[in-house]
Coordinates of C-alpha atoms in Angstrom, one line a residue:
X1 CA -152.7 -92.2 -11.7
X2 CA -151.8 -92.9 -15.5
X3 CA -151.8 -90.4 -18.0
X4 CA -153.4 -89.9 -21.5
X5 CA -152.9 -88.1 -24.2
X6 CA -155.9 -87.2 -27.0
X7 CA -154.6 -85.9 -29.2
X8 CA -156.7 -85.9 -33.2
X9 CA -160.0 -84.2 -34.2
X10 CA -162.4 -83.0 -31.0
X11 CA -165.3 -85.3 -31.3
X12 CA -168.2 -84.4 -29.8
X13 CA -170.3 -86.3 -27.4
X14 CA -167.8 -89.0 -27.4
X15 CA -168.0 -91.2 -24.1
X16 CA -164.1 -91.6 -24.7
X17 CA -163.3 -89.0 -21.9
X18 CA -165.6 -90.9 -19.3
X19 CA -164.3 -94.2 -20.5
X20 CA -160.7 -93.4 -20.4
X21 CA -160.9 -91.9 -16.6
X22 CA -163.2 -95.2 -15.4
X23 CA -160.0 -97.1 -16.0
X24 CA -158.0 -94.5 -14.2
X25 CA -156.1 -92.3 -16.9
X26 CA -155.8 -88.0 -16.3
X27 CA -156.8 -86.7 -19.7
X28 CA -155.6 -84.1 -21.9
X29 CA -155.9 -83.0 -25.4
X30 CA -153.3 -82.4 -27.3
X31 CA -154.5 -80.5 -31.1
X32 CA -151.0 -82.4 -32.7
X33 CA -148.0 -85.2 -32.6
X34 CA -145.7 -81.8 -31.4
X35 CA -147.9 -80.3 -28.4
X36 CA -148.5 -84.3 -28.0
X37 CA -144.6 -84.7 -27.5
X38 CA -144.6 -81.5 -24.8
X39 CA -147.5 -83.0 -22.9
X40 CA -145.9 -86.7 -22.9
X41 CA -142.7 -84.9 -22.0
X42 CA -144.5 -83.0 -18.7
X43 CA -145.2 -86.5 -17.6
X44 CA -143.3 -88.2 -14.8
X45 CA -141.0 -90.8 -16.4
X46 CA -142.9 -93.2 -13.5
X47 CA -145.8 -92.8 -14.5
X48 CA -148.0 -94.7 -17.6
X49 CA -148.3 -92.8 -20.6
X50 CA -151.6 -94.2 -23.4
X51 CA -152.3 -91.5 -26.7
X52 CA -156.0 -92.1 -27.5
X53 CA -157.3 -90.9 -30.9
X54 CA -160.9 -89.2 -30.0
X55 CA -162.6 -90.5 -33.0
X56 CA -161.7 -94.5 -30.8
X57 CA -164.9 -96.3 -30.5
X58 CA -165.2 -99.8 -29.3
X59 CA -165.4 -101.4 -25.9
X60 CA -164.8 -100.2 -22.7
X61 CA -162.5 -103.5 -22.8
X62 CA -160.8 -103.0 -25.5
X63 CA -158.9 -100.4 -23.9
X64 CA -158.8 -101.5 -20.0
X65 CA -157.1 -105.0 -22.6
X66 CA -154.9 -102.7 -23.9
X67 CA -154.2 -99.9 -21.7
X68 CA -154.0 -101.3 -18.4
X69 CA -152.5 -104.6 -18.3
X70 CA -149.6 -104.1 -16.0
X71 CA -147.7 -107.3 -18.8
X72 CA -146.2 -105.8 -21.5
X73 CA -144.6 -102.4 -21.6
X74 CA -146.0 -101.1 -25.0
X75 CA -149.4 -102.8 -25.9
X76 CA -152.6 -101.3 -28.9
X77 CA -155.6 -101.8 -30.2
X78 CA -156.5 -99.5 -32.9
X79 CA -156.4 -95.8 -31.9
X80 CA -155.5 -96.8 -28.2
X81 CA -151.6 -97.0 -27.7
X82 CA -150.3 -97.4 -23.8
X83 CA -146.9 -97.4 -22.4
X84 CA -144.9 -98.1 -19.4
X85 CA -141.9 -96.1 -17.7
X86 CA -139.7 -99.2 -19.5
X87 CA -141.1 -98.3 -23.1
X88 CA -141.9 -94.5 -22.5
X89 CA -137.7 -93.9 -23.7
X90 CA -139.3 -95.3 -26.7
X91 CA -142.4 -93.8 -26.9
X92 CA -140.5 -90.6 -26.7
X93 CA -138.3 -90.8 -30.4
X94 CA -141.3 -92.3 -31.6
X95 CA -142.9 -89.1 -31.4
X96 CA -139.2 -87.5 -32.6
X97 CA -138.8 -89.4 -35.9
X98 CA -142.8 -88.0 -37.6
X99 CA -142.1 -85.5 -39.8
X100 CA -143.7 -82.4 -40.4
X101 CA -144.8 -80.6 -43.3
X102 CA -145.8 -81.4 -47.2
X103 CA -147.1 -84.1 -47.7
X104 CA -147.4 -86.1 -44.2
X105 CA -149.7 -85.2 -43.7
X106 CA -151.0 -88.7 -43.4
X107 CA -149.1 -89.4 -40.6
X108 CA -150.8 -87.6 -38.6
X109 CA -153.6 -88.8 -39.4
X110 CA -154.5 -91.4 -37.0
X111 CA -150.9 -90.4 -35.1
X112 CA -151.9 -93.6 -32.8
X113 CA -150.7 -96.0 -35.8
X114 CA -148.0 -94.3 -37.0
X115 CA -146.6 -94.5 -32.9
X116 CA -147.3 -97.9 -33.0
X117 CA -145.7 -98.6 -36.4
X118 CA -142.3 -96.7 -35.6
X119 CA -142.1 -97.9 -32.1
X120 CA -143.3 -102.0 -33.4
X121 CA -139.8 -100.7 -34.8
X122 CA -138.2 -100.8 -31.8
X123 CA -137.0 -104.1 -29.4
X124 CA -139.7 -102.7 -26.6
X125 CA -141.9 -104.3 -29.4
X126 CA -145.5 -103.5 -29.1
X127 CA -148.1 -105.9 -27.9
X128 CA -151.2 -106.0 -30.5
X129 CA -154.3 -107.3 -28.8
X130 CA -156.7 -109.9 -29.5
X131 CA -159.3 -109.0 -30.2
X132 CA -161.5 -111.7 -30.3
X133 CA -165.4 -110.6 -31.0
X134 CA -164.3 -106.9 -29.2
X135 CA -164.3 -103.6 -31.5
X136 CA -162.0 -101.7 -31.2
X137 CA -160.6 -98.9 -34.1
X138 CA -160.8 -95.3 -35.4
X139 CA -163.8 -93.4 -37.1
X140 CA -163.1 -91.7 -39.0
X141 CA -166.4 -90.3 -40.8
X142 CA -170.0 -90.3 -39.8
X143 CA -171.0 -92.8 -40.8
X144 CA -168.0 -95.3 -39.8
X145 CA -169.1 -94.0 -36.6
X146 CA -172.7 -95.7 -36.6
X147 CA -171.2 -98.8 -37.9
X148 CA -168.7 -99.1 -35.1
X149 CA -171.4 -98.3 -32.1
X150 CA -174.0 -100.7 -34.3
X151 CA -170.9 -103.3 -34.2
X152 CA -170.1 -101.9 -30.0
X153 CA -174.1 -102.3 -29.7
X154 CA -174.0 -105.9 -30.6
X155 CA -171.6 -107.9 -28.5
X156 CA -171.6 -107.0 -24.2
X157 CA -167.9 -106.7 -23.6
X158 CA -168.9 -108.1 -19.5
X159 CA -169.9 -111.4 -21.0
X160 CA -166.1 -111.8 -23.3
X161 CA -164.6 -110.3 -20.2
X162 CA -165.9 -112.6 -17.8
X163 CA -165.8 -115.5 -20.8
X164 CA -161.5 -114.2 -21.1
X165 CA -161.4 -114.2 -17.1
X166 CA -161.0 -118.0 -17.2
X167 CA -157.9 -119.7 -18.4
X168 CA -157.9 -120.4 -22.4
X169 CA -157.3 -124.6 -21.3
X170 CA -158.4 -126.0 -18.3
X171 CA -159.6 -129.9 -16.8
X172 CA -162.4 -130.5 -17.4
X173 CA -163.6 -131.0 -13.5
X174 CA -162.3 -127.1 -13.8
X175 CA -164.2 -125.8 -17.0
X176 CA -167.8 -127.8 -16.0
X177 CA -167.3 -127.8 -12.4
X178 CA -165.7 -124.7 -11.6
X179 CA -165.2 -121.9 -13.6
X180 CA -169.2 -121.6 -14.8
X181 CA -169.5 -120.5 -10.6
X182 CA -166.0 -119.5 -10.2
X183 CA -166.0 -116.3 -12.9
X184 CA -169.3 -114.5 -11.0
X185 CA -167.4 -115.0 -7.3
X186 CA -164.5 -113.2 -9.3
X187 CA -166.0 -110.2 -10.6
X188 CA -167.6 -110.3 -7.2
X189 CA -164.6 -110.4 -5.3
X190 CA -163.4 -107.6 -7.8
X191 CA -166.6 -105.2 -7.1
X192 CA -165.6 -104.5 -3.7
X193 CA -161.7 -103.9 -4.5
X194 CA -160.7 -107.2 -3.2
X195 CA -157.4 -107.8 -4.4
X196 CA -156.3 -111.5 -6.6
X197 CA -153.0 -111.6 -4.2
X198 CA -155.4 -111.8 -0.7
X199 CA -158.2 -114.5 -2.2
X200 CA -154.8 -116.9 -3.6
X201 CA -153.6 -115.8 0.5
X202 CA -157.4 -117.3 1.0
X203 CA -156.8 -120.2 -0.4
X204 CA -154.1 -121.8 1.8
X205 CA -156.1 -120.5 4.8
X206 CA -159.0 -122.3 3.3
X207 CA -156.1 -125.1 3.1
X208 CA -153.8 -125.5 6.1
X209 CA -158.0 -125.6 8.0
X210 CA -158.7 -128.4 6.0
X211 CA -155.1 -130.3 7.1
X212 CA -156.1 -129.5 10.4
X213 CA -159.2 -130.9 10.1
X214 CA -158.2 -133.8 8.0
X215 CA -155.7 -134.3 11.4
X216 CA -157.5 -134.8 13.5
X217 CA -158.8 -138.1 12.4
X218 CA -162.8 -137.9 14.0
X219 CA -164.7 -139.1 10.6
X220 CA -166.4 -135.4 11.0
X221 CA -162.3 -133.7 10.6
X222 CA -162.5 -135.8 7.4
X223 CA -165.5 -134.3 6.1
X224 CA -164.7 -131.1 6.9
X225 CA -161.9 -131.3 6.0
X226 CA -163.0 -132.3 2.2
X227 CA -164.8 -129.9 2.0
X228 CA -163.1 -127.3 2.0
X229 CA -160.0 -128.4 -0.1
X230 CA -162.5 -128.1 -2.6
X231 CA -163.6 -124.9 -1.3
X232 CA -160.2 -124.4 -1.2
X233 CA -159.5 -125.3 -5.3
X234 CA -163.2 -122.9 -5.9
X235 CA -160.8 -119.7 -4.3
X236 CA -157.5 -121.3 -6.3
X237 CA -159.2 -120.7 -9.7
X238 CA -161.3 -117.4 -9.1
X239 CA -157.8 -115.4 -8.6
X240 CA -156.3 -116.8 -11.9
X241 CA -159.9 -115.3 -13.3
X242 CA -160.4 -111.9 -11.0
X243 CA -156.5 -111.4 -11.9
X244 CA -158.0 -112.0 -15.7
X245 CA -161.1 -110.0 -15.2
X246 CA -159.3 -106.8 -13.3
X247 CA -155.9 -107.4 -15.0
X248 CA -154.2 -107.2 -11.3
X249 CA -151.6 -108.7 -13.0
X250 CA -148.5 -108.6 -9.8
X251 CA -144.6 -109.9 -9.5
X252 CA -145.7 -110.7 -5.3
X253 CA -149.2 -112.3 -7.5
X254 CA -146.4 -114.2 -9.0
X255 CA -144.6 -115.9 -6.2
X256 CA -147.9 -116.7 -4.1
X257 CA -149.8 -118.8 -7.2
X258 CA -146.6 -120.0 -8.4
X259 CA -145.5 -121.8 -4.6
X260 CA -148.8 -122.0 -2.4
X261 CA -151.3 -124.3 -5.0
X262 CA -147.5 -127.6 -4.2
X263 CA -147.7 -125.6 -0.5
X264 CA -152.2 -126.4 -0.1
X265 CA -151.2 -130.0 -1.6
X266 CA -148.1 -131.3 0.5
X267 CA -149.7 -130.2 3.7
X268 CA -152.8 -131.3 3.0
X269 CA -150.9 -134.3 3.4
X270 CA -149.4 -133.9 5.5
X271 CA -152.6 -133.2 7.8
X272 CA -154.1 -136.2 6.0
X273 CA -150.8 -138.1 7.5
X274 CA -151.1 -136.6 11.3
X275 CA -155.3 -137.9 10.9
X276 CA -154.2 -141.3 10.6
X277 CA -151.5 -141.2 13.6
X278 CA -154.7 -140.3 15.3
X279 CA -156.5 -143.7 14.5
X280 CA -153.4 -145.9 15.2
X281 CA -152.8 -145.6 11.4
X282 CA -149.5 -144.6 10.6
X283 CA -149.2 -143.5 7.2
X284 CA -146.6 -140.9 6.5
X285 CA -144.5 -143.3 4.5
X286 CA -147.0 -143.3 2.3
X287 CA -147.5 -139.2 1.9
X288 CA -144.4 -138.3 1.4
X289 CA -144.0 -140.8 -1.6
X290 CA -147.0 -139.1 -2.8
X291 CA -145.2 -135.5 -2.7
X292 CA -142.2 -137.1 -4.4
X293 CA -144.0 -138.8 -7.1
X294 CA -145.8 -136.0 -7.2
X295 CA -142.9 -134.0 -7.8
X296 CA -140.8 -136.5 -9.4
X297 CA -144.2 -135.5 -13.0
X298 CA -143.9 -131.4 -12.3
X299 CA -139.9 -131.6 -12.6
X300 CA -140.8 -133.7 -15.7
X301 CA -143.5 -131.3 -16.7
X302 CA -140.9 -128.8 -17.0
X303 CA -137.5 -130.5 -17.5
X304 CA -139.4 -131.0 -21.2
X305 CA -141.0 -127.9 -21.6
X306 CA -137.8 -126.3 -20.9
X307 CA -136.0 -128.3 -23.2
X308 CA -137.6 -127.5 -26.5
X309 CA -140.1 -124.6 -26.2
X310 CA -137.7 -122.3 -27.9
X311 CA -135.8 -126.3 -30.3
X312 CA -136.7 -125.6 -33.9
X313 CA -137.6 -127.8 -37.0
X314 CA -139.6 -128.9 -33.4
X315 CA -141.1 -132.0 -35.4
X316 CA -142.4 -134.9 -34.7
X317 CA -144.6 -137.6 -35.7
X318 CA -145.8 -138.7 -32.3
X319 CA -146.2 -134.2 -31.6
X320 CA -148.8 -134.5 -35.3
X321 CA -150.3 -137.2 -34.2
X322 CA -151.9 -135.4 -31.2
X323 CA -152.4 -131.9 -32.8
X324 CA -154.5 -134.7 -35.1
X325 CA -156.4 -135.5 -32.0
X326 CA -156.9 -132.3 -30.6
X327 CA -159.0 -131.9 -33.5
X328 CA -162.0 -134.4 -32.2
X329 CA -162.8 -133.2 -29.0
X330 CA -163.4 -136.0 -26.7
X331 CA -160.3 -136.8 -27.2
X332 CA -158.5 -133.3 -25.9
X333 CA -160.5 -134.3 -22.8
X334 CA -160.2 -137.9 -21.8
X335 CA -156.5 -136.4 -22.4
X336 CA -156.8 -133.9 -19.9
X337 CA -157.9 -136.2 -17.0
X338 CA -155.2 -138.8 -17.5
X339 CA -152.9 -137.3 -16.3
X340 CA -154.9 -136.3 -13.3
X341 CA -154.7 -132.6 -13.5
X342 CA -155.2 -130.6 -10.2
X343 CA -158.9 -130.4 -10.5
X344 CA -159.4 -134.5 -10.6
X345 CA -156.6 -134.8 -8.4
X346 CA -158.5 -132.0 -5.7
X347 CA -162.0 -133.3 -6.9
X348 CA -160.9 -137.7 -5.7
X349 CA -158.4 -136.1 -2.7
X350 CA -161.5 -133.8 -1.4
X351 CA -164.1 -137.7 -1.9
X352 CA -162.5 -140.3 -0.2
X353 CA -161.1 -137.9 2.1
X354 CA -164.8 -137.8 3.5
X355 CA -165.7 -140.9 2.3
X356 CA -162.5 -143.0 3.7
X357 CA -159.8 -143.7 5.2
X358 CA -156.3 -141.5 5.0
X359 CA -154.8 -144.9 4.2
X360 CA -157.4 -145.8 0.5
X361 CA -156.8 -141.4 -0.3
X362 CA -153.1 -141.9 -0.3
X363 CA -153.2 -145.8 -2.3
X364 CA -155.7 -143.7 -4.9
X365 CA -153.8 -141.1 -4.9
X366 CA -150.0 -142.8 -5.9
X367 CA -151.5 -145.8 -8.5
X368 CA -153.3 -142.5 -10.1
X369 CA -149.8 -140.4 -10.4
X370 CA -147.9 -143.2 -10.9
X371 CA -150.5 -143.8 -14.2
X372 CA -150.4 -140.6 -14.7
X373 CA -147.4 -139.9 -14.4
X374 CA -145.9 -143.6 -17.3
X375 CA -148.3 -142.0 -20.0
X376 CA -146.8 -138.7 -19.6
X377 CA -143.0 -139.5 -19.3
X378 CA -143.7 -142.1 -21.9
X379 CA -145.4 -139.6 -24.5
X380 CA -143.0 -137.3 -24.7
X381 CA -139.6 -139.8 -24.2
X382 CA -141.8 -140.9 -28.5
X383 CA -141.9 -137.0 -29.1
X384 CA -138.1 -137.1 -28.1
X385 CA -136.9 -139.6 -30.3
X386 CA -139.1 -139.2 -33.1
X387 CA -138.2 -135.2 -33.3
X388 CA -134.9 -133.3 -35.2
X389 CA -134.5 -130.4 -33.2
X390 CA -132.0 -128.9 -32.4
X391 CA -132.0 -127.5 -29.1
X392 CA -130.6 -123.7 -27.9
X393 CA -127.9 -123.1 -25.8
X394 CA -130.6 -121.6 -23.5
X395 CA -132.0 -125.2 -22.9
X396 CA -129.5 -126.1 -21.7
X397 CA -128.3 -123.6 -19.8
X398 CA -131.7 -124.4 -18.2
X399 CA -131.0 -128.5 -18.3
X400 CA -127.7 -128.3 -15.9
X401 CA -130.1 -125.2 -13.5
X402 CA -133.0 -127.7 -12.7
X403 CA -130.3 -130.3 -11.9
X404 CA -130.0 -128.6 -9.3
X405 CA -125.7 -130.3 -8.8
X406 CA -123.3 -128.9 -5.9
X407 CA -119.2 -128.2 -5.8
X408 CA -118.8 -131.8 -6.6
X409 CA -120.4 -132.3 -9.5
X410 CA -119.1 -129.6 -10.9
X411 CA -116.1 -130.5 -9.3
X412 CA -115.7 -134.1 -11.4
X413 CA -117.8 -132.2 -14.7
X414 CA -115.1 -130.1 -15.4
X415 CA -112.6 -133.1 -14.4
X416 CA -114.4 -135.2 -17.3
X417 CA -115.6 -132.5 -19.3
X418 CA -114.4 -133.0 -22.9
X419 CA -115.1 -136.7 -23.0
X420 CA -117.9 -137.8 -24.7
X421 CA -120.1 -136.2 -27.0
X422 CA -123.0 -133.6 -26.5
X423 CA -126.5 -134.6 -28.5
X424 CA -125.8 -138.9 -26.9
X425 CA -127.5 -140.4 -24.6
X426 CA -124.6 -140.9 -22.3
X427 CA -125.8 -138.0 -19.6
X428 CA -129.4 -139.2 -18.8
X429 CA -127.9 -142.9 -18.5
X430 CA -125.6 -141.3 -16.1
X431 CA -127.8 -139.8 -14.6
X432 CA -130.5 -142.9 -14.6
X433 CA -127.0 -144.6 -13.5
X434 CA -126.4 -142.2 -10.5
X435 CA -129.6 -143.0 -9.1
X436 CA -130.0 -146.5 -10.0
X437 CA -127.2 -148.1 -7.9
X438 CA -128.4 -145.4 -4.8
X439 CA -131.4 -146.8 -4.7
X440 CA -131.1 -150.3 -5.5
X441 CA -128.5 -150.6 -3.2
X442 CA -130.2 -148.5 0.2
X443 CA -133.5 -150.3 -0.9
X444 CA -131.9 -153.9 -0.6
X445 CA -129.4 -153.1 2.0
X446 CA -129.8 -155.8 5.1
X447 CA -128.1 -152.3 6.6
X448 CA -128.0 -148.7 4.5
X449 CA -127.6 -147.0 7.6
X450 CA -124.3 -147.9 7.1
X451 CA -120.5 -146.1 5.9
X452 CA -120.9 -148.3 3.6
X453 CA -123.7 -146.4 1.8
X454 CA -121.8 -143.7 2.5
X455 CA -119.1 -145.1 -0.4
X456 CA -122.1 -145.5 -3.4
X457 CA -123.4 -142.1 -1.9
X458 CA -119.9 -141.3 -3.4
X459 CA -120.2 -143.7 -6.7
X460 CA -123.4 -141.4 -7.1
X461 CA -122.2 -137.9 -7.3
X462 CA -119.5 -138.9 -10.1
X463 CA -121.9 -140.9 -12.1
X464 CA -124.7 -137.2 -12.0
X465 CA -121.3 -134.9 -12.3
X466 CA -120.3 -136.9 -15.6
X467 CA -124.1 -136.7 -16.8
X468 CA -123.7 -132.3 -17.0
X469 CA -120.2 -132.4 -18.2
X470 CA -121.2 -131.1 -21.7
X471 CA -124.4 -129.2 -22.3
X472 CA -127.5 -130.9 -22.6
X473 CA -128.9 -131.4 -25.8
X474 CA -129.3 -133.9 -26.4
X475 CA -132.9 -136.1 -27.0
X476 CA -133.2 -137.4 -23.9
X477 CA -131.2 -134.9 -22.2
X478 CA -133.8 -132.5 -20.3
X479 CA -135.0 -136.4 -18.6
X480 CA -131.8 -135.8 -15.9
X481 CA -133.3 -133.4 -13.5
X482 CA -136.6 -136.8 -13.1
X483 CA -133.4 -138.3 -12.2
X484 CA -132.1 -136.5 -10.1
X485 CA -135.5 -135.0 -7.9
X486 CA -135.6 -138.8 -7.4
X487 CA -132.4 -140.9 -6.5
X488 CA -133.2 -137.5 -3.8
X489 CA -135.6 -138.1 -2.6
X490 CA -136.5 -141.7 -2.7
X491 CA -133.0 -142.1 -1.3
X492 CA -134.2 -139.5 2.0
X493 CA -137.4 -141.4 2.2
X494 CA -135.8 -144.7 2.2
X495 CA -133.4 -144.1 5.3
X496 CA -136.5 -142.0 6.3
X497 CA -138.1 -145.1 7.0
X498 CA -135.4 -148.0 7.3
X499 CA -134.4 -146.9 11.1
X500 CA -137.6 -147.7 12.9
X501 CA -138.1 -144.3 15.0
X502 CA -140.6 -142.5 15.5
X503 CA -140.5 -138.9 13.7
X504 CA -138.5 -139.7 11.5
X505 CA -140.5 -140.3 8.7
X506 CA -142.3 -136.3 8.9
X507 CA -138.6 -135.2 9.6
X508 CA -138.2 -136.4 6.2
X509 CA -141.2 -135.8 5.1
X510 CA -140.2 -131.2 5.5
X511 CA -136.4 -131.5 4.5
X512 CA -138.4 -132.9 1.3
X513 CA -140.9 -130.5 1.2
X514 CA -138.0 -127.6 2.0
X515 CA -136.0 -129.6 -0.5
X516 CA -139.0 -129.1 -2.7
X517 CA -139.6 -126.0 -2.9
X518 CA -135.5 -125.3 -4.4
X519 CA -137.0 -127.0 -6.7
X520 CA -140.5 -125.2 -7.9
X521 CA -138.7 -122.0 -6.8
X522 CA -136.2 -123.1 -9.5
X523 CA -138.5 -123.6 -12.6
X524 CA -140.4 -120.1 -12.4
X525 CA -136.9 -118.0 -11.9
X526 CA -136.0 -119.5 -15.1
X527 CA -139.8 -119.6 -16.5
X528 CA -139.6 -115.5 -16.5
X529 CA -136.5 -115.3 -18.4
X530 CA -134.4 -114.4 -14.8
X531 CA -132.0 -117.0 -14.8
X532 CA -131.6 -119.4 -11.4
X533 CA -130.9 -118.9 -8.5
X534 CA -127.6 -117.4 -7.4
X535 CA -125.1 -120.0 -6.6
X536 CA -123.7 -119.5 -3.9
X537 CA -127.6 -120.7 -2.6
X538 CA -126.5 -124.0 -4.9
X539 CA -123.2 -124.1 -3.5
X540 CA -125.0 -123.4 0.7
X541 CA -126.9 -126.0 -0.1
X542 CA -125.0 -128.8 -1.4
X543 CA -126.7 -130.0 -4.7
X544 CA -128.5 -132.9 -5.0
X545 CA -125.4 -135.1 -4.4
X546 CA -124.0 -132.9 -1.3
X547 CA -126.9 -133.3 0.5
X548 CA -127.1 -136.9 -0.3
X549 CA -124.0 -137.3 0.8
X550 CA -124.9 -135.3 4.3
X551 CA -127.4 -137.4 4.2
X552 CA -125.2 -140.5 3.7
X553 CA -123.0 -139.9 7.2
X554 CA -125.1 -138.2 9.4
X555 CA -127.6 -141.4 8.6
X556 CA -124.5 -143.8 9.0
X557 CA -121.9 -141.2 11.8
X558 CA -126.1 -141.1 14.8
X559 CA -127.6 -143.3 16.2
X560 CA -131.7 -143.5 14.1
X561 CA -133.2 -141.0 17.0
X562 CA -130.2 -138.3 16.2
X563 CA -130.2 -139.1 13.1
X564 CA -134.7 -138.0 13.1
X565 CA -133.1 -135.1 15.0
X566 CA -130.4 -134.2 12.3
X567 CA -132.9 -134.6 9.5
X568 CA -135.2 -131.7 11.1
X569 CA -131.9 -129.5 12.2
X570 CA -131.7 -130.1 7.8
X571 CA -134.8 -128.9 7.0
X572 CA -135.3 -125.9 9.7
X573 CA -131.8 -124.4 8.1
X574 CA -132.4 -125.1 4.4
X575 CA -136.3 -124.0 4.7
X576 CA -135.0 -120.9 6.5
X577 CA -131.6 -120.7 3.9
X578 CA -134.6 -121.2 0.3
X579 CA -137.4 -118.7 2.4
X580 CA -135.2 -115.5 2.8
X581 CA -133.6 -115.8 -1.0
X582 CA -136.4 -117.2 -2.4
X583 CA -138.9 -113.6 -0.1
X584 CA -136.3 -111.6 -1.6
X585 CA -135.7 -112.1 -5.4
X586 CA -140.1 -112.7 -5.9
X587 CA -140.1 -109.0 -3.9
X588 CA -137.4 -107.3 -5.7
X589 CA -138.2 -105.4 -9.3
X590 CA -136.5 -107.9 -11.2
X591 CA -139.3 -110.4 -11.2
X592 CA -141.7 -111.2 -13.0
X593 CA -144.7 -111.8 -13.4
X594 CA -145.0 -115.2 -14.6
X595 CA -148.9 -116.5 -15.3
X596 CA -149.9 -119.9 -16.2
X597 CA -152.7 -120.1 -18.6
X598 CA -151.4 -124.0 -18.1
X599 CA -153.2 -126.1 -16.0
X600 CA -150.8 -128.1 -13.5
X601 CA -150.5 -131.9 -13.2

């Protein structure tokens, strides 16, 4: 239960109290600021408190946005203010700063505005709700009240609520083929008490059933898989729209939303590979390649954004050109479709699954994602080279965390520290060489499962340590994590493929999936402002260079069948390790409510 304190002159016949009760508030009244402060002190510390002027006139959804959104410690619209438990002390101090006596009546005439301005000066701050066409005002006279009521009647707040439930930035397919009806599905779910987490789970289960249908290897199974994958995407859109429609944001929802999309897509790839195998076609290498490429694309996105999101003087001619193109409507959609975002990608996968074969699906996926990766990476490199940005210590720390360097790279970095210049191209060059040396060897060597490969892996680790020896503040230092990811993932793929033993590639697929989950988990923790996973976890998983070294040793020391068993065991151990720690974190009170408002690639 939350408590709303009405403080100010009462207004007869106002629907305000009924609206507050509709939003779940226990309504209490106070005659002045002093009595309101006493009521505030009497409310249990774990409850949310709202202070509302009885003369408030506005849409119910304006009140809902100001008083029930769980993402902000304090929020306000004209005439209404709320404070969650974390901001209650600041609100009490704001009450204590209100003077009494002659000449101070203007400070309590609209008490909510005075309190909001006082909270603005606190470190807590106040989220000012963007109302758009919604109305929220304090009517001081009957004439103002009548005008405000007319303004309220002129705008359908339910239509606004439905419209704003949809992301402001989505892909073409999602915007025009899914959202026009999924928003109504979100409202249907809200009216029946369903939560976003339940819809997210339903989306995952639907995708897993789709993967199972694809694994049958029959044409009927492929058609069912395509239809179910599309329905899973509809539910995937619906869960976020439901969260925005009903303001049901949660830490658990953040974790589910951040991880289930990848789990669904990669499980579907595995289903296609199993279905192809039933028909005598081995496409596990293509499935693993698709997962590697897609994950590396995301790492490029994450690294670039983390390197630049709080940089100062963050401008470039390339960015200016992009902004200029945004003013031309059709170019916006073309550029969004070129990057093959999740909506377009899943639609392509679903249609091709139903109409063609898994091999064709993966060929199309690899070609499309490769072209998209080249386009986005080239654009970001141009932006980075032409912009004059001063990157922060926080950005350097985020890139170091995304690099996922283990004990060996840390040791090498400690010995190399002080050599080279921060801000130069040394870090990305060394990271590129670290990946390139290893990949060229394992791809072109006649027998990469040898002890010579272990020596090459050691050289790769030396270069990786040198890459992270200095703070990653250079223009292209955001390329360091993607180079490391490509080096690790592709090495696993090639070594498994070269063993030429049934089961090696599926085992490698599971191992890369477990490691990729760890990297996605790192990203969303950083985005939530809570930092990377604990160092003990990174050290326990070996870091990227440690895992490569272990895998090359296993490949050299074991027979092909033994190597397959070792890959499977390593995948299980890593999956359990990262999943247990991730679940512990995301269900804890420290977890952030992360909700991405942009469509991921």
